[in-house]
Amino acid sequence: MELKLEQVSKNFGKVRALEDISITIPTGMFGLLGPNGAGKTTLMRILTTLLPKSGGQISFGEVDWSKTQEVRGLIGYLPQNFSLYKQMKVHEVLDHLAVLKGLQKNRAQIIEQVLQQVNLYDQKDKKIGQLSGGMVRRVGIAQAILGDPPILIVDEPTAGLDPEERIRFRKLLRQLGEHSIVIISTHIVEDIEATCDRAAILHQGKLIAHGYIGELGELAEGNVWHLEVTQDEYYQVADSLHVISSHRVGDRYQVRFLANIPPIGAVPVSPSLEEGYLYLMKESV
Ligand SMILES: Nc1ncnc2c1ncn2[C@@H]1O[C@H](COP(=O)(O)OP(=O)(O)OP(=O)(O)O)[C@@H](O)[C@H]1O
C-alpha cells in the first residue's frame, strides 16, 4: 500500500512552511532531504498527526488523515531528540511505552521480538544510561516498531552517532524498509544515498524534485565537471568555481565542480546524489 500526499500545505501565520506537496510513497526507504528551514520537520509532524495541515489530502489505503486515532496506529515515530529515563532498564522502558501505545496482550513476547529485531536483546536488563548513543537510537526504533506499524518516520537518523554505529543503524533501517514504508528526514545526503530507494528534495517549503536516487543525481547531468590542476592553479579554481570536492594526488589536485559553462580542459562526470542536490539548491536560489 502507498502513502499518498496530495497538495499538502502548511502556513504558520504568514510563513508558508509547505506549499502544495504531492508525493506517493511506496514500501521501502524514502528520504526527505533539504537544508535548514526547508519544511522537513513540519511535514513529518503533519504525517505523525502532531500538527494539523492547512490544506491538501493525506491517505494510506482507505485511511484518511482526518481520522487521527486510526492514523496514529499506522505510524511509528522516532523524533530527533529522542531521550529516555536514564535510570530505567531497556525492557522496562519498552513495556511502559507499549502500555501507552495500548498494547495489552502478549506484551512480553512483543518486546522480546522487537529487541531481537533491533539486536538489543542482550542489553535488555541494562539501564538506558549505560548504553551508547547508537544503542539508544536502536531503543528508539524498538519503541517505534512496537505494534508493527506499516509506516515508520525517523528524524535525523544518524545525528550524533559514530561511523560504526551509523553504518549499523542504516542497516537496521534498510531491513525495516523491506516490509514497511520508512521515511527518513535529514540534511546528510550520505544517509539518503546509503539507505534510500527514493527521495524528495524540499527547499523553502517547495518540492524541488523527487524520484529514485539515481534519477535525482541525473538532474545535474551536464553541469558537473572534473579538472586536474597544479597546486597554484587549484587556489584560483577554488576561488572562481563552485567546487564540490577536491583530492590531492601527488602534487596535483583532482577537482569536481558545478558549472554551466566549464573552463577549458574540464571533463563532464556522472553526478552523484549530493552533486544533484547541490545543483538543484544552486538553481533554486
Ligand atoms: N511553530 C512554528 N511557528 C512559526 N514558524 C514555524 C514553526 N515551525 C516551523 N516554522 C517555519 O517553517 C519553516 C520550515 O521549518 P521546518 O522546521 O519544518 O524546517 P526543516 O526543514 O525541518 O529545518 P531543520 O533542518 O532546521 O530542522 C521555517 O521557515 C520555520 O521557521
CSV table of C-alpha atoms in Angstrom, one decimal, residues 5 7-22 32-46 51-55 201-208:
chain,number,residue,atom,x,y,z
A,5,LEU,CA,0.2,13.1,-0.2
A,7,GLN,CA,-1.2,19.2,-2.4
A,8,VAL,CA,-0.3,19.3,1.3
A,9,SER,CA,0.3,22.8,2.6
A,10,LYS,CA,1.1,24.4,5.9
A,11,ASN,CA,1.0,28.0,7.0
A,12,PHE,CA,2.3,29.4,10.2
A,13,GLY,CA,0.7,32.9,10.1
A,14,LYS,CA,2.3,34.5,7.0
A,15,VAL,CA,5.1,31.9,6.8
A,16,ARG,CA,4.3,29.3,4.1
A,17,ALA,CA,6.2,26.3,5.5
A,18,LEU,CA,4.9,23.8,3.0
A,19,GLU,CA,3.4,24.6,-0.4
A,20,ASP,CA,1.3,22.0,-2.4
A,21,ILE,CA,3.4,18.9,-1.7
A,22,SER,CA,2.3,15.9,-3.8
A,32,LEU,CA,13.3,13.7,2.8
A,33,LEU,CA,16.2,16.0,2.0
A,34,GLY,CA,16.5,19.7,2.4
A,35,PRO,CA,18.5,22.5,4.0
A,36,ASN,CA,17.5,24.1,7.3
A,37,GLY,CA,14.0,25.6,7.1
A,38,ALA,CA,13.0,23.5,4.1
A,39,GLY,CA,9.9,22.2,5.8
A,40,LYS,CA,11.1,18.6,6.6
A,41,THR,CA,10.2,18.6,10.3
A,42,THR,CA,6.8,20.3,9.5
A,43,LEU,CA,6.0,17.6,7.0
A,44,MET,CA,7.0,14.8,9.4
A,45,ARG,CA,4.9,16.3,12.2
A,46,ILE,CA,1.9,16.5,9.9
A,51,LEU,CA,0.5,19.1,13.6
A,52,PRO,CA,-2.6,19.8,11.6
A,53,LYS,CA,-2.1,20.6,7.9
A,54,SER,CA,-3.5,23.8,6.4
A,55,GLY,CA,-4.6,22.2,3.2
A,201,ILE,CA,14.1,17.3,-2.1
A,202,LEU,CA,12.5,20.2,-0.3
A,203,HIS,CA,13.6,23.8,-0.4
A,204,GLN,CA,11.8,26.7,1.3
A,205,GLY,CA,8.6,24.7,1.6
A,206,LYS,CA,8.5,23.6,-2.1
A,207,LEU,CA,9.1,20.2,-3.6
A,208,ILE,CA,12.0,20.7,-5.9
